[in-house]
PDB file of C-alpha atoms in Angstrom:
ATOM      1  CA  MET A  23      82.372 113.132 103.038  1.00 59.00           C
ATOM      2  CA  LEU A  24      85.653 114.408 104.089  1.00 67.00           C
ATOM      3  CA  ASP A  25      86.042 116.712 101.057  1.00 67.00           C
ATOM      4  CA  GLU A  26      83.097 118.739 102.373  1.00 72.00           C
ATOM      5  CA  LEU A  27      84.891 119.653 105.488  1.00 73.00           C
ATOM      6  CA  PRO A  28      87.320 122.387 106.284  1.00 73.00           C
ATOM      7  CA  SER A  29      90.992 121.402 106.387  1.00 79.00           C
ATOM      8  CA  PRO A  30      92.307 120.654 108.979  1.00 87.00           C
ATOM      9  CA  VAL A  31      89.536 118.991 110.653  1.00 87.00           C
ATOM     10  CA  THR A  32      89.779 117.668 114.361  1.00 88.00           C
ATOM     11  CA  ILE A  33      88.838 114.547 115.637  1.00 89.00           C
ATOM     12  CA  GLY A  34      87.898 113.755 119.177  1.00 90.00           C
ATOM     13  CA  ARG A  35      85.165 113.693 121.800  1.00 90.00           C
ATOM     14  CA  SER A  36      84.807 117.442 122.218  1.00 89.00           C
ATOM     15  CA  ALA A  37      81.494 119.226 120.900  1.00 90.00           C
ATOM     16  CA  ALA A  38      84.042 121.331 118.890  1.00 89.00           C
ATOM     17  CA  ALA A  39      85.662 118.435 117.137  1.00 87.00           C
ATOM     18  CA  GLY A  40      84.783 118.426 113.391  1.00 87.00           C
ATOM     19  CA  ILE A  41      84.585 114.555 113.648  1.00 86.00           C
ATOM     20  CA  ARG A  42      82.983 113.592 116.834  1.00 88.00           C
ATOM     21  CA  LEU A  43      83.482 110.395 118.375  1.00 87.00           C
ATOM     22  CA  ASP A  44      81.698 111.166 121.688  1.00 86.00           C
ATOM     23  CA  TRP A  45      80.603 107.513 122.344  1.00 87.00           C
ATOM     24  CA  ASP A  46      84.120 106.239 122.938  1.00 86.00           C
ATOM     25  CA  ASP A  47      85.607 107.070 126.171  1.00 86.00           C
ATOM     26  CA  GLU A  48      89.184 106.141 125.084  1.00 87.00           C
ATOM     27  CA  VAL A  49      89.090 108.814 122.480  1.00 87.00           C
ATOM     28  CA  SER A  50      90.652 112.171 123.985  1.00 88.00           C
ATOM     29  CA  ARG A  51      88.628 115.476 123.756  1.00 89.00           C
ATOM     30  CA  LEU A  52      91.138 116.442 121.028  1.00 87.00           C
ATOM     31  CA  HIS A  53      92.514 113.328 119.627  1.00 85.00           C
ATOM     32  CA  ALA A  54      94.062 113.895 116.266  1.00 90.00           C
ATOM     33  CA  GLU A  55      93.833 115.975 112.908  1.00 90.00           C
ATOM     34  CA  LEU A  56      93.078 115.275 109.506  1.00 88.00           C
ATOM     35  CA  ALA A  57      94.643 117.613 107.217  1.00 87.00           C
ATOM     36  CA  ARG A  58      94.604 118.163 103.221  1.00 87.00           C
ATOM     37  CA  VAL A  59      97.946 118.487 101.581  1.00 85.00           C
ATOM     38  CA  GLY A  60      97.696 119.045  98.154  1.00 82.00           C
ATOM     39  CA  ALA A  61      95.241 116.308  96.753  1.00 81.00           C
ATOM     40  CA  ASP A  62      95.975 113.945  99.602  1.00 85.00           C
ATOM     41  CA  TRP A  63      95.011 113.643 103.339  1.00 86.00           C
ATOM     42  CA  THR A  64      97.152 113.312 106.258  1.00 89.00           C
ATOM     43  CA  ILE A  65      96.483 111.998 109.858  1.00 90.00           C
ATOM     44  CA  VAL A  66      98.284 114.069 112.462  1.00 88.00           C
ATOM     45  CA  ASP A  67      98.838 113.030 116.085  1.00 87.00           C
ATOM     46  CA  ASP A  68     101.357 114.955 117.821  1.00 82.00           C
ATOM     47  CA  GLY A  69     100.970 113.516 121.318  1.00 79.00           C
ATOM     48  CA  LEU A  70      97.413 114.997 121.626  1.00 74.00           C
ATOM     49  CA  SER A  71      95.924 111.804 122.619  1.00 80.00           C
ATOM     50  CA  ARG A  72      96.352 109.641 125.660  1.00 80.00           C
ATOM     51  CA  ASN A  73      95.796 106.318 123.862  1.00 82.00           C
ATOM     52  CA  GLY A  74      97.378 107.226 120.561  1.00 84.00           C
ATOM     53  CA  THR A  75      96.199 107.108 116.925  1.00 87.00           C
ATOM     54  CA  TYR A  76      96.764 103.903 114.744  1.00 86.00           C
ATOM     55  CA  VAL A  77      96.956 103.449 111.078  1.00 85.00           C
ATOM     56  CA  ASN A  78      96.518  99.800 109.741  1.00 81.00           C
ATOM     57  CA  GLY A  79      97.349  98.727 113.427  1.00 79.00           C
ATOM     58  CA  GLU A  80     100.469 100.833 113.712  1.00 80.00           C
ATOM     59  CA  ARG A  81     100.568 103.624 116.327  1.00 83.00           C
ATOM     60  CA  ILE A  82     101.746 106.906 114.454  1.00 83.00           C
ATOM     61  CA  SER A  83     103.619 109.945 115.824  1.00 82.00           C
ATOM     62  CA  GLY A  84     103.331 113.032 113.925  1.00 84.00           C
ATOM     63  CA  ARG A  85     101.964 113.059 110.400  1.00 86.00           C
ATOM     64  CA  ARG A  86     101.176 110.126 108.065  1.00 86.00           C
ATOM     65  CA  ARG A  87      99.753 110.230 104.418  1.00 88.00           C
ATOM     66  CA  LEU A  88      96.545 108.276 104.012  1.00 87.00           C
ATOM     67  CA  ARG A  89      95.804 105.802 101.327  1.00 84.00           C
ATOM     68  CA  ASP A  90      92.570 104.530 100.269  1.00 82.00           C
ATOM     69  CA  GLY A  91      91.547 101.468 102.489  1.00 79.00           C
ATOM     70  CA  ASP A  92      93.677 102.554 105.569  1.00 83.00           C
ATOM     71  CA  ASN A  93      92.353 101.621 108.780  1.00 84.00           C
ATOM     72  CA  LEU A  94      92.212 104.486 111.189  1.00 86.00           C
ATOM     73  CA  ARG A  95      91.966 103.667 115.086  1.00 86.00           C
ATOM     74  CA  PHE A  96      90.943 106.050 117.642  1.00 88.00           C
ATOM     75  CA  GLY A  97      90.436 104.632 120.986  1.00 85.00           C
ATOM     76  CA  ALA A  98      88.248 101.629 120.410  1.00 83.00           C
ATOM     77  CA  THR A  99      86.801 103.252 117.206  1.00 84.00           C
ATOM     78  CA  THR A 100      87.976 102.154 113.738  1.00 84.00           C
ATOM     79  CA  ILE A 101      87.317 104.107 110.674  1.00 84.00           C
ATOM     80  CA  LEU A 102      87.944 102.882 107.114  1.00 82.00           C
ATOM     81  CA  PHE A 103      89.474 105.674 105.092  1.00 83.00           C
ATOM     82  CA  ARG A 104      88.341 105.901 101.493  1.00 80.00           C
ATOM     83  CA  ALA A 105      89.951 108.113  98.861  1.00 76.00           C
ATOM     84  CA  GLN A 106      88.161 108.546  95.602  1.00 65.00           C
ATOM     85  CA  ARG A 107      91.086 109.173  93.274  1.00 56.00           C
ATOM     86  CA  ASP A 108      93.109 106.213  94.798  1.00 45.00           C
ATOM     87  CA  ARG A 109      89.974 103.743  94.079  1.00 44.00           C
ATOM     88  CA  GLU A 110      90.566 103.953  90.340  1.00 47.00           C
ATOM     89  CA  SER A 111      93.710 102.022  90.450  1.00 46.00           C
ATOM     90  CA  PRO A 112      93.721  99.599  93.449  1.00 47.00           C
ATOM     91  CA  THR A 113      97.066  98.457  94.684  1.00 47.00           C
ATOM     92  CA  ALA A 114      98.392  94.886  94.245  1.00 45.00           C
ATOM     93  CA  ALA A 115      98.104  94.115  97.883  1.00 47.00           C
ATOM     94  CA  ALA A 116      94.617  95.161  98.273  1.00 46.00           C
ATOM     95  CA  SER A 117      93.446  93.194  95.305  1.00 47.00           C
ATOM     96  CA  SER A 118      95.361  90.102  96.280  1.00 54.00           C
ATOM     97  CA  LEU A 119      93.509  89.752  99.597  1.00 57.00           C
ATOM     98  CA  PRO A 120      90.878  86.900  99.466  1.00 64.00           C
ATOM     99  CA  THR A 121      87.131  87.574  99.653  1.00 64.00           C
ATOM    100  CA  LEU A 122      84.734  85.951 101.851  1.00 58.00           C
ATOM    101  CA  MET A 123      83.905  83.640  99.056  1.00 63.00           C
ATOM    102  CA  ALA A 124      87.370  82.476  99.066  1.00 77.00           C
ATOM    103  CA  LEU A 125      87.208  80.876 102.537  1.00 83.00           C
ATOM    104  CA  SER A 126      85.373  77.836 103.813  1.00 88.00           C
ATOM    105  CA  GLU A 127      83.151  78.312 106.677  1.00 90.00           C
ATOM    106  CA  ALA A 128      85.567  76.504 108.972  1.00 92.00           C
ATOM    107  CA  GLN A 129      88.484  78.782 107.757  1.00 92.00           C
ATOM    108  CA  ARG A 130      86.227  81.997 108.493  1.00 91.00           C
ATOM    109  CA  ARG A 131      85.809  80.484 112.044  1.00 94.00           C
ATOM    110  CA  VAL A 132      89.266  79.816 112.776  1.00 94.00           C
ATOM    111  CA  LEU A 133      90.078  83.229 111.241  1.00 93.00           C
ATOM    112  CA  THR A 134      87.588  85.019 113.484  1.00 93.00           C
ATOM    113  CA  ALA A 135      88.792  83.163 116.661  1.00 94.00           C
ATOM    114  CA  LEU A 136      92.266  84.038 115.703  1.00 93.00           C
ATOM    115  CA  CYS A 137      91.362  87.759 115.646  1.00 90.00           C
ATOM    116  CA  ARG A 138      89.154  87.458 118.821  1.00 91.00           C
ATOM    117  CA  PRO A 139      91.702  89.079 121.148  1.00 89.00           C
ATOM    118  CA  TYR A 140      91.633  92.398 119.287  1.00 85.00           C
ATOM    119  CA  LYS A 141      87.915  92.909 120.211  1.00 82.00           C
ATOM    120  CA  HIS A 142      88.527  95.639 122.479  1.00 75.00           C
ATOM    121  CA  SER A 143      91.242  97.147 120.264  1.00 68.00           C
ATOM    122  CA  HIS A 144      93.794  96.851 123.072  1.00 68.00           C
ATOM    123  CA  PRO A 145      97.119  98.069 121.641  1.00 67.00           C
ATOM    124  CA  TYR A 146      99.082  95.079 122.887  1.00 75.00           C
ATOM    125  CA  ALA A 147      96.641  92.470 121.847  1.00 80.00           C
ATOM    126  CA  THR A 148      98.134  89.394 120.168  1.00 88.00           C
ATOM    127  CA  PRO A 149      96.395  86.654 117.992  1.00 90.00           C
ATOM    128  CA  ALA A 150      94.822  83.734 119.913  1.00 92.00           C
ATOM    129  CA  THR A 151      97.036  80.731 120.314  1.00 94.00           C
ATOM    130  CA  ASN A 152      96.073  77.330 118.569  1.00 95.00           C
ATOM    131  CA  GLN A 153      94.932  75.909 121.818  1.00 96.00           C
ATOM    132  CA  GLN A 154      92.676  78.877 122.481  1.00 95.00           C
ATOM    133  CA  ILE A 155      91.142  78.592 118.957  1.00 94.00           C
ATOM    134  CA  ALA A 156      90.915  74.779 119.336  1.00 95.00           C
ATOM    135  CA  ASN A 157      89.040  75.324 122.753  1.00 96.00           C
ATOM    136  CA  GLU A 158      86.679  77.839 121.331  1.00 95.00           C
ATOM    137  CA  LEU A 159      85.869  75.822 118.152  1.00 95.00           C
ATOM    138  CA  PHE A 160      85.710  72.483 119.674  1.00 95.00           C
ATOM    139  CA  LEU A 161      88.449  71.266 117.118  1.00 94.00           C
ATOM    140  CA  SER A 162      91.719  69.555 117.621  1.00 95.00           C
ATOM    141  CA  VAL A 163      94.986  71.647 117.625  1.00 95.00           C
ATOM    142  CA  ASP A 164      96.123  69.746 114.517  1.00 96.00           C
ATOM    143  CA  ALA A 165      92.785  70.718 112.738  1.00 94.00           C
ATOM    144  CA  VAL A 166      93.469  74.454 113.626  1.00 94.00           C
ATOM    145  CA  LYS A 167      96.989  74.179 112.332  1.00 95.00           C
ATOM    146  CA  THR A 168      95.646  72.753 108.874  1.00 94.00           C
ATOM    147  CA  HIS A 169      93.244  75.650 108.717  1.00 94.00           C
ATOM    148  CA  LEU A 170      95.831  78.276 109.589  1.00 94.00           C
ATOM    149  CA  ARG A 171      98.354  76.911 107.035  1.00 93.00           C
ATOM    150  CA  ALA A 172      95.677  77.261 104.457  1.00 92.00           C
ATOM    151  CA  LEU A 173      94.842  80.895 105.635  1.00 92.00           C
ATOM    152  CA  PHE A 174      98.654  81.661 105.602  1.00 91.00           C
ATOM    153  CA  GLN A 175      98.754  80.622 101.966  1.00 89.00           C
ATOM    154  CA  LYS A 176      95.388  82.498 100.925  1.00 87.00           C
ATOM    155  CA  PHE A 177      96.553  85.591 102.531  1.00 85.00           C
ATOM    156  CA  GLY A 178     100.121  85.528 101.188  1.00 85.00           C
ATOM    157  CA  VAL A 179     101.982  85.482 104.639  1.00 87.00           C
ATOM    158  CA  GLU A 180     103.306  82.076 104.369  1.00 86.00           C
ATOM    159  CA  GLU A 181     106.920  82.969 103.595  1.00 86.00           C
ATOM    160  CA  LEU A 182     107.036  85.398 106.706  1.00 83.00           C
ATOM    161  CA  PRO A 183     108.938  84.290 109.723  1.00 82.00           C
ATOM    162  CA  GLN A 184     106.913  82.031 112.093  1.00 78.00           C
ATOM    163  CA  ASN A 185     106.603  84.911 114.687  1.00 75.00           C
ATOM    164  CA  GLN A 186     104.921  87.269 112.179  1.00 85.00           C
ATOM    165  CA  LYS A 187     102.457  85.209 110.288  1.00 89.00           C
ATOM    166  CA  ARG A 188      99.698  85.312 112.737  1.00 89.00           C
ATOM    167  CA  ALA A 189      99.803  89.013 113.322  1.00 88.00           C
ATOM    168  CA  ARG A 190      99.785  89.738 109.644  1.00 87.00           C
ATOM    169  CA  LEU A 191      96.988  87.580 109.002  1.00 90.00           C
ATOM    170  CA  VAL A 192      95.135  89.252 111.461  1.00 88.00           C
ATOM    171  CA  GLU A 193      96.044  92.609 110.037  1.00 85.00           C
ATOM    172  CA  ARG A 194      95.142  91.424 106.468  1.00 85.00           C
ATOM    173  CA  ALA A 195      91.842  90.028 107.521  1.00 85.00           C
ATOM    174  CA  PHE A 196      90.669  93.301 109.113  1.00 82.00           C
ATOM    175  CA  LEU A 197      92.070  95.197 106.167  1.00 79.00           C
ATOM    176  CA  ALA A 198      90.046  93.045 103.686  1.00 76.00           C
ATOM    177  CA  GLY A 199      86.903  93.401 105.825  1.00 79.00           C
ATOM    178  CA  LEU A 200      86.670  89.619 106.351  1.00 81.00           C
ATOM    179  CA  VAL A 201      86.579  89.990 110.025  1.00 83.00           C
ATOM    180  CA  THR A 202      85.029  93.197 111.650  1.00 78.00           C
ATOM    181  CA  GLU A 203      84.871  94.196 115.229  1.00 75.00           C
ATOM    182  CA  ARG A 204      81.076  93.043 115.145  1.00 76.00           C
ATOM    183  CA  ASP A 205      82.246  89.617 114.311  1.00 80.00           C
ATOM    184  CA  LEU A 206      84.378  89.455 117.495  1.00 77.00           C
TER     185      LEU A 206
END
């Protein structure tokens, strides 16, 4: 529990880190810092890490206030930030994400295949192409497109420009916990 730790608390591979991630070679000895500011927590990465710190898939520089449900990535390790006081009133975006029960088994397989290039948390990963998904799942490209259109609608990204839909779908799938690194 974060509230039990002194503020600020360091994150890294070092034995002196308040939050040790010593199993991940992509995490720096001193990677980032969590600091309490009033009732809120912030993540601070002032260039201490070689591979950067990511909040919801976006590399940060400096300080960023954290909100309940933020995905924090240090190296190849992803941590879900939970804030007790934020849980009382969930945001519209979080509550509008579909649940696992809202997806068919085929949609779940297509969504997982779409996210597969993110398996190793590479900062420049891009979603799988329709052809890659079709090859992996033994489907036609048209069938993949049909499932993706349904997923775009369920995740509320159908109005985005074509070049942003797939990446936003991946981001929301991870945020909702519908796809995890273990699934990949």
